[in-house]
GROMACS .gro file of C-alpha atoms in nm:
model
  283
    1MET     CA    1   3.769  -9.479  -1.007
    2ALA     CA    2   3.636  -9.531  -1.354
    3ASP     CA    3   3.425  -9.834  -1.430
    4PRO     CA    4   3.649 -10.096  -1.620
    5HIS     CA    5   3.327 -10.172  -1.847
    6GLN     CA    6   3.288  -9.810  -1.945
    7LEU     CA    7   3.409  -9.776  -2.295
    8PHE     CA    8   3.411  -9.401  -2.297
    9ASP     CA    9   3.507  -9.142  -2.042
   10ASP     CA   10   3.219  -8.917  -1.914
   11THR     CA   11   3.313  -8.548  -1.988
   12SER     CA   12   2.957  -8.406  -1.946
   13SER     CA   13   3.053  -8.258  -1.606
   14SER     CA   14   3.359  -8.090  -1.730
   15GLN     CA   15   3.187  -7.943  -2.031
   16SER     CA   16   2.890  -7.809  -1.848
   17ARG     CA   17   3.129  -7.646  -1.583
   18GLY     CA   18   3.310  -7.487  -1.895
   19TYR     CA   19   2.990  -7.372  -2.068
   20GLY     CA   20   2.873  -7.241  -1.725
   21ALA     CA   21   3.184  -7.049  -1.692
   22ALA     CA   22   3.137  -6.893  -2.052
   23ARG     CA   23   2.776  -6.808  -1.983
   24ALA     CA   24   2.830  -6.647  -1.628
   25PRO     CA   25   2.911  -6.288  -1.758
   26GLY     CA   26   2.610  -6.263  -1.964
   27GLY     CA   27   2.364  -6.398  -1.726
   28LEU     CA   28   2.071  -6.634  -1.771
   29GLY     CA   29   2.276  -6.835  -2.033
   30TYR     CA   30   2.289  -6.572  -2.292
   31PRO     CA   31   2.628  -6.410  -2.415
   32ALA     CA   32   2.701  -6.064  -2.296
   33ALA     CA   33   2.585  -5.785  -2.548
   34SER     CA   34   2.863  -5.593  -2.742
   35VAL     CA   35   2.887  -5.232  -2.701
   36SER     CA   36   2.799  -5.041  -3.026
   37PRO     CA   37   3.075  -4.820  -3.184
   38GLN     CA   38   2.830  -4.566  -3.307
   39PRO     CA   39   2.794  -4.325  -3.028
   40THR     CA   40   3.164  -4.333  -3.033
   41PHE     CA   41   3.175  -4.242  -3.414
   42LEU     CA   42   2.938  -3.963  -3.359
   43ALA     CA   43   3.113  -3.828  -3.072
   44ASP     CA   44   3.438  -3.800  -3.285
   45PRO     CA   45   3.499  -3.444  -3.364
   46VAL     CA   46   3.632  -3.528  -3.701
   47SER     CA   47   3.296  -3.680  -3.818
   48ASN     CA   48   3.104  -3.382  -3.688
   49MET     CA   49   3.329  -3.132  -3.881
   50ALA     CA   50   3.270  -3.360  -4.189
   51MET     CA   51   2.891  -3.349  -4.146
   52VAL     CA   52   2.881  -2.962  -4.113
   53TYR     CA   53   3.101  -2.915  -4.414
   54GLY     CA   54   2.885  -3.152  -4.625
   55SER     CA   55   2.562  -2.944  -4.498
   56SER     CA   56   2.729  -2.625  -4.601
   57LEU     CA   57   2.830  -2.769  -4.946
   58ALA     CA   58   2.476  -2.882  -5.012
   59ALA     CA   59   2.338  -2.536  -4.912
   60GLN     CA   60   2.583  -2.360  -5.162
   61GLY     CA   61   2.486  -2.594  -5.417
   62LYS     CA   62   2.120  -2.525  -5.377
   63GLU     CA   63   2.172  -2.169  -5.379
   64LEU     CA   64   2.388  -2.176  -5.707
   65VAL     CA   65   2.107  -2.393  -5.877
   66ASP     CA   66   1.837  -2.125  -5.761
   67LYS     CA   67   2.041  -1.858  -5.909
   68ASN     CA   68   2.090  -2.035  -6.257
   69ILE     CA   69   1.723  -2.114  -6.262
   70ASP     CA   70   1.626  -1.763  -6.188
   71ARG     CA   71   1.868  -1.639  -6.462
   72PHE     CA   72   1.715  -1.864  -6.754
   73ILE     CA   73   1.359  -1.923  -6.609
   74PRO     CA   74   1.207  -1.639  -6.422
   75VAL     CA   75   1.020  -1.845  -6.162
   76THR     CA   76   0.928  -1.546  -5.948
   77LYS     CA   77   0.774  -1.367  -6.256
   78LEU     CA   78   0.599  -1.686  -6.353
   79LYS     CA   79   0.438  -1.716  -6.019
   80TYR     CA   80   0.278  -1.375  -6.065
   81TYR     CA   81   0.118  -1.468  -6.385
   82PHE     CA   82  -0.026  -1.781  -6.216
   83ALA     CA   83  -0.160  -1.600  -5.916
   84VAL     CA   84  -0.548  -1.613  -6.020
   85ASP     CA   85  -0.853  -1.748  -5.856
   86THR     CA   86  -1.204  -1.870  -5.981
   87MET     CA   87  -1.349  -1.532  -5.956
   88TYR     CA   88  -1.087  -1.364  -6.174
   89VAL     CA   89  -1.094  -1.658  -6.434
   90GLY     CA   90  -1.479  -1.603  -6.462
   91LYS     CA   91  -1.442  -1.229  -6.500
   92LYS     CA   92  -1.167  -1.260  -6.761
   93LEU     CA   93  -1.352  -1.522  -6.962
   94GLY     CA   94  -1.658  -1.283  -6.977
   95LEU     CA   95  -1.417  -0.989  -7.069
   96LEU     CA   96  -1.266  -1.193  -7.361
   97VAL     CA   97  -1.613  -1.282  -7.500
   98PHE     CA   98  -1.797  -0.963  -7.437
   99PRO     CA   99  -1.541  -0.660  -7.407
  100TYR     CA  100  -1.769  -0.385  -7.541
  101LEU     CA  101  -1.902  -0.252  -7.203
  102HIS     CA  102  -1.578  -0.269  -7.002
  103GLN     CA  103  -1.467   0.104  -6.933
  104ASP     CA  104  -1.157   0.091  -6.716
  105TRP     CA  105  -0.860  -0.083  -6.871
  106GLU     CA  106  -0.583   0.050  -6.670
  107VAL     CA  107  -0.367  -0.207  -6.483
  108GLN     CA  108  -0.377  -0.117  -6.110
  109TYR     CA  109  -0.019  -0.062  -5.940
  110GLN     CA  110   0.086  -0.093  -5.600
  111GLN     CA  111   0.398   0.074  -5.501
  112ASP     CA  112   0.530   0.078  -5.868
  113ASN     CA  113   0.440  -0.301  -5.911
  114PRO     CA  114   0.128  -0.425  -6.070
  115VAL     CA  115  -0.115  -0.607  -5.851
  116ALA     CA  116  -0.160  -0.977  -5.861
  117PRO     CA  117  -0.407  -1.091  -6.152
  118ARG     CA  118  -0.676  -1.212  -5.888
  119PHE     CA  119  -0.708  -0.863  -5.773
  120ASP     CA  120  -0.720  -0.694  -6.120
  121VAL     CA  121  -0.909  -0.832  -6.423
  122ASN     CA  122  -0.706  -0.600  -6.655
  123ALA     CA  123  -0.383  -0.781  -6.550
  124PRO     CA  124  -0.244  -1.038  -6.789
  125ASP     CA  125  -0.215  -1.393  -6.679
  126LEU     CA  126  -0.069  -1.733  -6.811
  127TYR     CA  127  -0.324  -1.956  -6.664
  128ILE     CA  128  -0.601  -1.894  -6.906
  129PRO     CA  129  -0.382  -1.899  -7.205
  130ALA     CA  130  -0.210  -2.233  -7.076
  131MET     CA  131  -0.543  -2.416  -7.016
  132ALA     CA  132  -0.708  -2.283  -7.328
  133PHE     CA  133  -0.406  -2.407  -7.521
  134ILE     CA  134  -0.431  -2.754  -7.370
  135THR     CA  135  -0.822  -2.754  -7.427
  136TYR     CA  136  -0.769  -2.649  -7.784
  137ILE     CA  137  -0.549  -2.952  -7.860
  138LEU     CA  138  -0.803  -3.183  -7.674
  139VAL     CA  139  -1.108  -3.035  -7.875
  140ALA     CA  140  -0.893  -3.064  -8.200
  141GLY     CA  141  -0.843  -3.435  -8.127
  142LEU     CA  142  -1.222  -3.477  -8.050
  143ALA     CA  143  -1.299  -3.311  -8.402
  144LEU     CA  144  -1.043  -3.512  -8.581
  145GLY     CA  145  -1.188  -3.824  -8.416
  146THR     CA  146  -1.548  -3.742  -8.500
  147GLN     CA  147  -1.439  -3.726  -8.876
  148ASP     CA  148  -1.221  -4.053  -8.868
  149ARG     CA  149  -0.915  -3.852  -8.922
  150PHE     CA  150  -0.748  -3.887  -8.574
  151SER     CA  151  -0.381  -3.983  -8.559
  152PRO     CA  152  -0.116  -3.887  -8.298
  153ASP     CA  153   0.102  -3.757  -8.565
  154LEU     CA  154  -0.172  -3.522  -8.681
  155LEU     CA  155  -0.264  -3.399  -8.338
  156GLY     CA  156   0.105  -3.346  -8.276
  157LEU     CA  157   0.123  -3.133  -8.604
  158GLN     CA  158  -0.168  -2.941  -8.476
  159ALA     CA  159  -0.016  -2.854  -8.144
  160SER     CA  160   0.334  -2.780  -8.309
  161SER     CA  161   0.161  -2.560  -8.568
  162ALA     CA  162  -0.005  -2.358  -8.296
  163LEU     CA  163   0.315  -2.307  -8.102
  164ALA     CA  164   0.496  -2.206  -8.404
  165TRP     CA  165   0.241  -1.941  -8.497
  166LEU     CA  166   0.266  -1.826  -8.144
  167THR     CA  167   0.646  -1.797  -8.161
  168VAL     CA  168   0.642  -1.620  -8.490
  169GLU     CA  169   0.394  -1.364  -8.339
  170VAL     CA  170   0.604  -1.284  -8.035
  171LEU     CA  171   0.915  -1.248  -8.223
  172ALA     CA  172   0.758  -1.025  -8.494
  173ILE     CA  173   0.618  -0.797  -8.238
  174LEU     CA  174   0.948  -0.765  -8.044
  175LEU     CA  175   1.115  -0.678  -8.361
  176SER     CA  176   0.850  -0.425  -8.459
  177LEU     CA  177   0.871  -0.264  -8.119
  178TYR     CA  178   1.245  -0.236  -8.155
  179LEU     CA  179   1.232  -0.084  -8.500
  180VAL     CA  180   0.961   0.158  -8.403
  181THR     CA  181   1.176   0.261  -8.082
  182VAL     CA  182   0.882   0.201  -7.836
  183ASN     CA  183   0.947   0.229  -7.482
  184THR     CA  184   0.703   0.033  -7.323
  185ASP     CA  185   0.672  -0.201  -7.002
  186LEU     CA  186   0.542  -0.484  -7.223
  187THR     CA  187   0.747  -0.790  -7.165
  188THR     CA  188   0.783  -1.126  -7.361
  189ILE     CA  189   0.566  -1.302  -7.114
  190ASP     CA  190   0.296  -1.010  -7.154
  191LEU     CA  191   0.290  -1.076  -7.509
  192VAL     CA  192   0.247  -1.440  -7.475
  193ALA     CA  193  -0.032  -1.402  -7.234
  194PHE     CA  194  -0.229  -1.145  -7.467
  195LEU     CA  195  -0.159  -1.356  -7.775
  196GLY     CA  196  -0.270  -1.674  -7.607
  197TYR     CA  197  -0.633  -1.539  -7.519
  198LYS     CA  198  -0.734  -1.609  -7.871
  199TYR     CA  199  -0.748  -1.989  -7.797
  200VAL     CA  200  -1.062  -1.927  -7.573
  201GLY     CA  201  -1.260  -1.806  -7.896
  202MET     CA  202  -1.115  -2.080  -8.101
  203ILE     CA  203  -1.230  -2.351  -7.858
  204GLY     CA  204  -1.593  -2.201  -7.857
  205GLY     CA  205  -1.593  -2.189  -8.262
  206VAL     CA  206  -1.482  -2.549  -8.283
  207LEU     CA  207  -1.730  -2.680  -8.022
  208MET     CA  208  -2.019  -2.511  -8.190
  209GLY     CA  209  -1.896  -2.645  -8.520
  210LEU     CA  210  -1.925  -2.987  -8.386
  211LEU     CA  211  -2.262  -2.950  -8.258
  212PHE     CA  212  -2.430  -2.718  -8.518
  213GLY     CA  213  -2.200  -2.764  -8.820
  214LYS     CA  214  -2.065  -2.464  -9.034
  215ILE     CA  215  -2.328  -2.227  -8.941
  216GLY     CA  216  -2.243  -2.239  -8.571
  217TYR     CA  217  -1.888  -2.252  -8.622
  218TYR     CA  218  -1.902  -1.918  -8.822
  219LEU     CA  219  -2.138  -1.748  -8.597
  220VAL     CA  220  -1.937  -1.818  -8.274
  221LEU     CA  221  -1.602  -1.783  -8.422
  222GLY     CA  222  -1.691  -1.452  -8.584
  223TRP     CA  223  -1.813  -1.315  -8.251
  224CYS     CA  224  -1.524  -1.423  -8.080
  225CYS     CA  225  -1.289  -1.280  -8.347
  226VAL     CA  226  -1.450  -0.925  -8.327
  227SER     CA  227  -1.434  -0.955  -7.945
  228ILE     CA  228  -1.064  -1.037  -7.940
  229PHE     CA  229  -0.992  -0.746  -8.178
  230VAL     CA  230  -1.171  -0.503  -7.952
  231PHE     CA  231  -0.995  -0.672  -7.648
  232MET     CA  232  -0.646  -0.631  -7.804
  233ILE     CA  233  -0.693  -0.283  -7.917
  234ARG     CA  234  -0.814  -0.146  -7.596
  235THR     CA  235  -0.541  -0.344  -7.395
  236LEU     CA  236  -0.232  -0.274  -7.626
  237ARG     CA  237  -0.315   0.086  -7.698
  238LEU     CA  238  -0.258   0.158  -7.312
  239LYS     CA  239   0.082  -0.023  -7.344
  240ILE     CA  240   0.214   0.134  -7.654
  241LEU     CA  241   0.035   0.466  -7.715
  242ALA     CA  242   0.034   0.563  -7.348
  243GLU     CA  243   0.413   0.562  -7.356
  244ALA     CA  244   0.415   0.784  -7.658
  245ALA     CA  245   0.179   1.043  -7.471
  246ALA     CA  246   0.411   1.028  -7.169
  247GLU     CA  247   0.699   1.120  -7.394
  248GLY     CA  248   0.514   1.408  -7.544
  249VAL     CA  249   0.504   1.278  -7.884
  250PRO     CA  250   0.234   1.451  -8.100
  251VAL     CA  251  -0.063   1.248  -8.171
  252ARG     CA  252  -0.055   1.292  -8.521
  253GLY     CA  253   0.327   1.241  -8.548
  254ALA     CA  254   0.478   0.993  -8.778
  255ARG     CA  255   0.620   0.786  -8.499
  256ASN     CA  256   0.296   0.770  -8.307
  257GLN     CA  257   0.108   0.663  -8.631
  258LEU     CA  258   0.350   0.378  -8.669
  259ARG     CA  259   0.252   0.277  -8.311
  260MET     CA  260  -0.101   0.294  -8.390
  261TYR     CA  261  -0.053   0.084  -8.704
  262LEU     CA  262   0.148  -0.162  -8.503
  263THR     CA  263  -0.136  -0.196  -8.242
  264MET     CA  264  -0.397  -0.242  -8.525
  265ALA     CA  265  -0.196  -0.509  -8.697
  266VAL     CA  266  -0.140  -0.713  -8.372
  267ALA     CA  267  -0.497  -0.700  -8.307
  268ALA     CA  268  -0.602  -0.775  -8.672
  269ALA     CA  269  -0.371  -1.070  -8.674
  270GLN     CA  270  -0.568  -1.254  -8.400
  271PRO     CA  271  -0.887  -1.320  -8.602
  272LEU     CA  272  -0.678  -1.438  -8.903
  273LEU     CA  273  -0.491  -1.694  -8.688
  274MET     CA  274  -0.818  -1.815  -8.524
  275TYR     CA  275  -0.966  -1.897  -8.862
  276TRP     CA  276  -0.641  -2.042  -9.003
  277LEU     CA  277  -0.593  -2.289  -8.687
  278THR     CA  278  -0.945  -2.409  -8.680
  279PHE     CA  279  -1.125  -2.407  -9.026
  280HIS     CA  280  -0.997  -2.754  -9.122
  281LEU     CA  281  -1.140  -2.885  -8.795
  282VAL     CA  282  -1.500  -2.844  -8.894
  283ARG     CA  283  -1.661  -3.004  -9.200
   0.00000   0.00000   0.00000
């Protein structure tokens, strides 16, 4: 019986029994862990089919992108022009500066494909022209800075001017080859590589101009101009005149003379552009 003096009923025993009944399935006073529905979802055949279909769509999209990239940007061909090593770079720079004693200018082939540049110093590459162009822009900025004439706009104008002249050269040579009807294996990338070698001599001329003034600039640039002229003559004649010899064109024929003039014009344009793009950087 309840105490008549007790104001409230004691319900602690009933609540503890209720709580104990609720905690019993979980054990140790903790609620029972719920079963995750994730394994059931992954085991669903519909979800598995969706994942396989999504993977196939991603693979097809990657293949489509690769095909379009190869159509507009020949990535595979570009890899060939950057297949160089330290030994090749050293030999090629020496050949550009002193080409007079080099005898064998033929590009080596293996199964009708030219070998990688690191195996043949005569093969064209894009590594040296690209690095030389970037270095030329940096050296131009240094020269302008020493003369208190540096500005981002002027440096951008210097870079865009060099690229514009390179583009004009490539287009003019391609048009000339078409007009002269020259069947050659020269590609546009080959032309960019050969025409980009002149930046090596331009860097040397500007650096000597900064160190020794006008005298050093003209001496080094003059040497590099003669060297690049000889290099271009001996390189391009194998690409342009060799095709004429293979076709049986007479040496003194009109078409063959046009090809010789084209080779001479391309080689002679290199020293002129080397001077035009650097003379204002040395004072």
